[in-house]
Short mmCIF file of C-alpha atoms in Angstrom, two decimals:
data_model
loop_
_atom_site.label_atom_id
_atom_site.label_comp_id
_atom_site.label_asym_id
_atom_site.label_seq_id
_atom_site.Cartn_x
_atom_site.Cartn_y
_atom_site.Cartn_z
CA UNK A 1 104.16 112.15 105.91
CA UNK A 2 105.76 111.16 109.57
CA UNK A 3 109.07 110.47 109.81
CA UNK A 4 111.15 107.60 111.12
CA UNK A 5 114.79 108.04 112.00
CA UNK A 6 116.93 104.99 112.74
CA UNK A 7 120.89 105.59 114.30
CA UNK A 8 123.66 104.42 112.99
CA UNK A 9 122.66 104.14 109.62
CA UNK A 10 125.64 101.77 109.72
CA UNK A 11 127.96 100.29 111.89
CA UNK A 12 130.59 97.54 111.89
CA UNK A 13 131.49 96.06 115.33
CA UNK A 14 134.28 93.32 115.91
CA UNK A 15 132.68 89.82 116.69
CA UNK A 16 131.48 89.42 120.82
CA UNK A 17 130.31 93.14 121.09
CA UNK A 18 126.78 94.41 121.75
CA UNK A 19 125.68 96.94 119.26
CA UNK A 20 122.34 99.72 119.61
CA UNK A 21 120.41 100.50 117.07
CA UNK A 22 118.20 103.64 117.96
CA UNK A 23 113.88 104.37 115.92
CA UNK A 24 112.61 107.58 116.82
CA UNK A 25 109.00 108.66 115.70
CA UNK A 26 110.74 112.51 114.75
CA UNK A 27 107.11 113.80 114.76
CA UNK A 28 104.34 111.44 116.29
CA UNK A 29 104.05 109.59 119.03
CA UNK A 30 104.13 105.43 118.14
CA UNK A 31 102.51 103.24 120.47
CA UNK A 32 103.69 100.21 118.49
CA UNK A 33 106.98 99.73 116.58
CA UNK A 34 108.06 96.73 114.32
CA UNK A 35 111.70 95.51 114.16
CA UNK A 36 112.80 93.74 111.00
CA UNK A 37 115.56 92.24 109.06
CA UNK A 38 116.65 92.05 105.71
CA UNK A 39 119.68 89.50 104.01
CA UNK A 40 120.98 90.59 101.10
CA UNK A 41 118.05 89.57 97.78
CA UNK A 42 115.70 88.35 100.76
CA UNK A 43 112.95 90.34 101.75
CA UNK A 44 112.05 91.46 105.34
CA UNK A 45 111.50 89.22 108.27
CA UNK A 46 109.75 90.25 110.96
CA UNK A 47 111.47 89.75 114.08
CA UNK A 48 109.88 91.38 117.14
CA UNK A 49 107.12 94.30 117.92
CA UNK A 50 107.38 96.68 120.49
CA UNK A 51 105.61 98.27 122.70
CA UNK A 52 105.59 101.17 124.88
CA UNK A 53 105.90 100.72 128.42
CA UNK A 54 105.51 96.83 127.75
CA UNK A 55 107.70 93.75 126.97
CA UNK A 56 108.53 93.18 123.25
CA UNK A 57 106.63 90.14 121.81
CA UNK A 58 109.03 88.20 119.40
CA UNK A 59 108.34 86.05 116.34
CA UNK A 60 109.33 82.61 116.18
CA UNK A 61 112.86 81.70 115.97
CA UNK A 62 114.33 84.83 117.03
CA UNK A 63 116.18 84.84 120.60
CA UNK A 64 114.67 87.37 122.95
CA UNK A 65 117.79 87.02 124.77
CA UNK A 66 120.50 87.97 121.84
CA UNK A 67 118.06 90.77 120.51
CA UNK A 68 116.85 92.94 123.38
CA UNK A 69 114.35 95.67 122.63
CA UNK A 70 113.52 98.04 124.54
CA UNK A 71 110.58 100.85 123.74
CA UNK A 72 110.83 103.72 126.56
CA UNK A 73 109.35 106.39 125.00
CA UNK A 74 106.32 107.19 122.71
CA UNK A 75 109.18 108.09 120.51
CA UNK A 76 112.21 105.98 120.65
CA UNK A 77 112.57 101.71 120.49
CA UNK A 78 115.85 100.71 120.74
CA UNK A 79 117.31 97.41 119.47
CA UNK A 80 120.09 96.04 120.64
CA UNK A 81 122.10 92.70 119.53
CA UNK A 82 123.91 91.44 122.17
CA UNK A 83 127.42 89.56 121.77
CA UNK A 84 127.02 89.97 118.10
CA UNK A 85 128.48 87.11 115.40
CA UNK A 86 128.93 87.60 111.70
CA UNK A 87 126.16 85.50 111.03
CA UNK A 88 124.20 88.89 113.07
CA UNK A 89 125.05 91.04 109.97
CA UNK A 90 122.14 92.22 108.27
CA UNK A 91 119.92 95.42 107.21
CA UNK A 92 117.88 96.50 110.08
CA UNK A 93 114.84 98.00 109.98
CA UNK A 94 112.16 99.44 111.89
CA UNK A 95 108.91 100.84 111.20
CA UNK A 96 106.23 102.62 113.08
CA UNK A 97 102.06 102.94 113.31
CA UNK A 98 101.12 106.50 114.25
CA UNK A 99 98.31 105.81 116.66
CA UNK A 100 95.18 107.51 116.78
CA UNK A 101 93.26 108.18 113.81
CA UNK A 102 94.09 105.14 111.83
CA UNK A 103 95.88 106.30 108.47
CA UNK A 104 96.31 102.96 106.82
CA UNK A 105 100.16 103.48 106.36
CA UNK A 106 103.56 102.07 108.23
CA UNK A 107 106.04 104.04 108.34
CA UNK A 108 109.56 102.87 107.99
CA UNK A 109 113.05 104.01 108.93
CA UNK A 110 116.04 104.24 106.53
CA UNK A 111 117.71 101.28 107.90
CA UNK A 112 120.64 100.57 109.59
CA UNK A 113 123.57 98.05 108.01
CA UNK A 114 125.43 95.88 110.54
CA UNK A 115 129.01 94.07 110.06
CA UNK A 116 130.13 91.97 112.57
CA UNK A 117 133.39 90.94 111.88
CA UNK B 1 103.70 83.20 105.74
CA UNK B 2 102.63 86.23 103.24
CA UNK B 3 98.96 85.63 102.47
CA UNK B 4 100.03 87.19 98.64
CA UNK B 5 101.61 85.89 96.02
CA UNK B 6 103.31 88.26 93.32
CA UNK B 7 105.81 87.36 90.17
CA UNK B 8 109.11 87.44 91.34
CA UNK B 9 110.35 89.95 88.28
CA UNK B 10 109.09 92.59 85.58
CA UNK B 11 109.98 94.88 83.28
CA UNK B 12 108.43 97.96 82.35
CA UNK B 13 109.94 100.58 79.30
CA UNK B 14 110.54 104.25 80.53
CA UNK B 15 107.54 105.97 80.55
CA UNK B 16 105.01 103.29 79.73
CA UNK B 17 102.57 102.50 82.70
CA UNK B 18 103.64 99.41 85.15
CA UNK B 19 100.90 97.22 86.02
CA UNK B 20 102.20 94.96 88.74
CA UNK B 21 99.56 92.25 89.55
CA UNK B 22 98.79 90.30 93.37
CA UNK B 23 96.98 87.49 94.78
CA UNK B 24 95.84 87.83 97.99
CA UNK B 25 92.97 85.02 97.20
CA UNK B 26 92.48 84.35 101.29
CA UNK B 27 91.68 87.93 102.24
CA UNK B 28 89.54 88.44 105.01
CA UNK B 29 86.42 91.12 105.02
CA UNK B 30 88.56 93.14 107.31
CA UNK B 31 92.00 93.06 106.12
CA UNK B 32 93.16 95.97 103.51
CA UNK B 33 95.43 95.30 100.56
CA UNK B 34 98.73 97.90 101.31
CA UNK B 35 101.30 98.07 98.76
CA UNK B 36 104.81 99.11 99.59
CA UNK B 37 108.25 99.52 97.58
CA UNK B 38 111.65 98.91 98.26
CA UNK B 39 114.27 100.80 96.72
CA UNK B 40 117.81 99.46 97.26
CA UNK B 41 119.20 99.51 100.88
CA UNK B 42 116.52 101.84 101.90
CA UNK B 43 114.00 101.10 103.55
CA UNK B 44 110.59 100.45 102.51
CA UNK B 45 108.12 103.25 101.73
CA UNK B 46 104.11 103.30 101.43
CA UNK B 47 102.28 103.31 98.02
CA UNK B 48 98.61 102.62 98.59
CA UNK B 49 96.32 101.23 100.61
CA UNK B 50 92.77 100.07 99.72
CA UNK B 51 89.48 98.12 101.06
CA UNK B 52 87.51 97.09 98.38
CA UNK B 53 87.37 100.32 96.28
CA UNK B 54 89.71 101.57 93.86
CA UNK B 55 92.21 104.24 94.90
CA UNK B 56 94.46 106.59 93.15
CA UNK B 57 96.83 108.84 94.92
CA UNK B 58 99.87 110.83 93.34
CA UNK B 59 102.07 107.91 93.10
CA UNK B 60 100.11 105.36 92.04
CA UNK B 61 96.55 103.77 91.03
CA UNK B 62 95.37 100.21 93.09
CA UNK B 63 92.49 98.16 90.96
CA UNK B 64 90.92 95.46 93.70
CA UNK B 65 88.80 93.18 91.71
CA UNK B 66 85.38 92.82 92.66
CA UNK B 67 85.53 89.80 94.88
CA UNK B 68 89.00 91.17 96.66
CA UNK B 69 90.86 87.94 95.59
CA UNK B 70 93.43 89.79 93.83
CA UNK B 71 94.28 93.39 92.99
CA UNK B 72 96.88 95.37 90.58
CA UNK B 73 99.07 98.38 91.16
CA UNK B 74 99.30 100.77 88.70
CA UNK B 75 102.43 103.08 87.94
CA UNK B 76 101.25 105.10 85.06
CA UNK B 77 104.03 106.85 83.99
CA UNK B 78 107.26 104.40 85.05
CA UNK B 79 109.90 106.38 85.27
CA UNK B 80 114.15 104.55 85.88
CA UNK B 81 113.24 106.22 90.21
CA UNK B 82 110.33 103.58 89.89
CA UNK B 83 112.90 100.50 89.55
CA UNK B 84 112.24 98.69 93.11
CA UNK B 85 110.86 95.95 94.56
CA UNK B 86 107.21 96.17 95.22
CA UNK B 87 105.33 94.63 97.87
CA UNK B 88 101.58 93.73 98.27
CA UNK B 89 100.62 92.97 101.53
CA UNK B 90 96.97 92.30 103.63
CA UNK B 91 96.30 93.12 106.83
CA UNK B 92 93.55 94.61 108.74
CA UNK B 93 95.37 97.96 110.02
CA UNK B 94 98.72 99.51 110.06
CA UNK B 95 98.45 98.31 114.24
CA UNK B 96 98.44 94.93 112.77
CA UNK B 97 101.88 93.49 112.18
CA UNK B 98 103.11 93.47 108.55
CA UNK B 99 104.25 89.99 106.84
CA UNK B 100 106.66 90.80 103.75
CA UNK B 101 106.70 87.96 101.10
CA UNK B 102 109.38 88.54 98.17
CA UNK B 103 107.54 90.80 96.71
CA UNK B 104 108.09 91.57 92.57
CA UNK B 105 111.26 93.82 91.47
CA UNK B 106 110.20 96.10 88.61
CA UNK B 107 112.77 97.20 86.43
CA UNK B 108 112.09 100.23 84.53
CA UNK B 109 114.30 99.92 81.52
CA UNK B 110 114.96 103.21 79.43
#
């Protein structure tokens, strides 16, 4: 199936730093990507999707402003969290649709584990 | 809000088939029933996907009940890699964006 990369995998930054968190499509172009987050025994919460070549469109409740998106490429959305707190760490996760021929499956990256300290 | 509701837990013996049950009794004409599972910090990976027919691939087996309002997963050989959490979800394509409830963790005991 098509792959989703996210980088880092994981990363711990010292409270008032920015931190990027990278999705690449590794073999399909995505028109759309999804941006989630995970607390520990929680499940997902959707937080933004992006699109290419066009402003991100956010869910309720989560700052535009503090979690910047940005989705360049066909290929690549980038998140990143801007003057990150501890109450920012979390499991980050993206997932991509693969455009065209609808195949009736998301496909999601590994993840990527932030501590804020 | 998730449009499903699942059981938050279950246990399945080693071997033995998991049958991991959803209610999705709002479902709309359009909207498919996906299934997805979460292994620990990973993240999540597709299962199945289904309309109103019932689908097997070479993970699993999805049962949609006649009238869509509910549907069950089927693992038919659980092995202790199957121990996850397992999430049923409806929407009308993968463009459409996917709402995670809590989903049921399966625990696959030997």
């Amino acid at each position: 199936g098509a792959v989703v990369s996210q980088h880092p995998s994981w990363v711990i930054c010292k409270s008032g730093t920015s931190v990027k968190i990278e999705c690449r499509s590794l073999d399909f172009q995505a028109t759309t990507m999804f941006w989630y987050r995970q607390f520990p025994k929680q499940s997902l919460m959707l937080m933004a999707t992006s699109n290419e070549g066009s402003k991100a469109t956010y869910e309720q409740g989560v700052e535009k402003d503090k979690f910047l998106i940005n989705h360049a490429s066909l290929t690549l959305s980038t998140l990143t969290v801007t003057s990150a707190h501890p109450e920012d760490s979390s499991f980050y996760i993206c997932s991509a649709e693969t455009g065209g021929a609808n195949t009736g499956e998301l496909f999601f990256g590994e993840g990527s584990r932030l501590t804020v300290l | 809000d998730a449009k499903t509701t699942q059981p938050t837990s279950m246990d399945c013996a080693e071997g033995r088939a998991a049958n991991l049950p959803c209610n999705h009794s709002t479902i709309s004409g359009n909207e498919y029933v996906y299934w997805y599972r979460q292994i620990h910090s990973q993240g999540p990976q597709y299962i199945i996907h289904g309309l109103k027919n019932n689908e097997t691939n070479e993970m699993a087996s999805l049962i949609i009940t006649e009238d869509r309002k509910s549907s069950t997963l089927i693992l038919p050989h659980a092995t202790l890699r199957d121990t996850a959490v397992y999430y049923c979800i409806v929407a009308k394509t993968s463009y459409d964006k996917v709402i995670f409830g809590p989903g049921t963790s399966l625990s696959v005991i030997p």
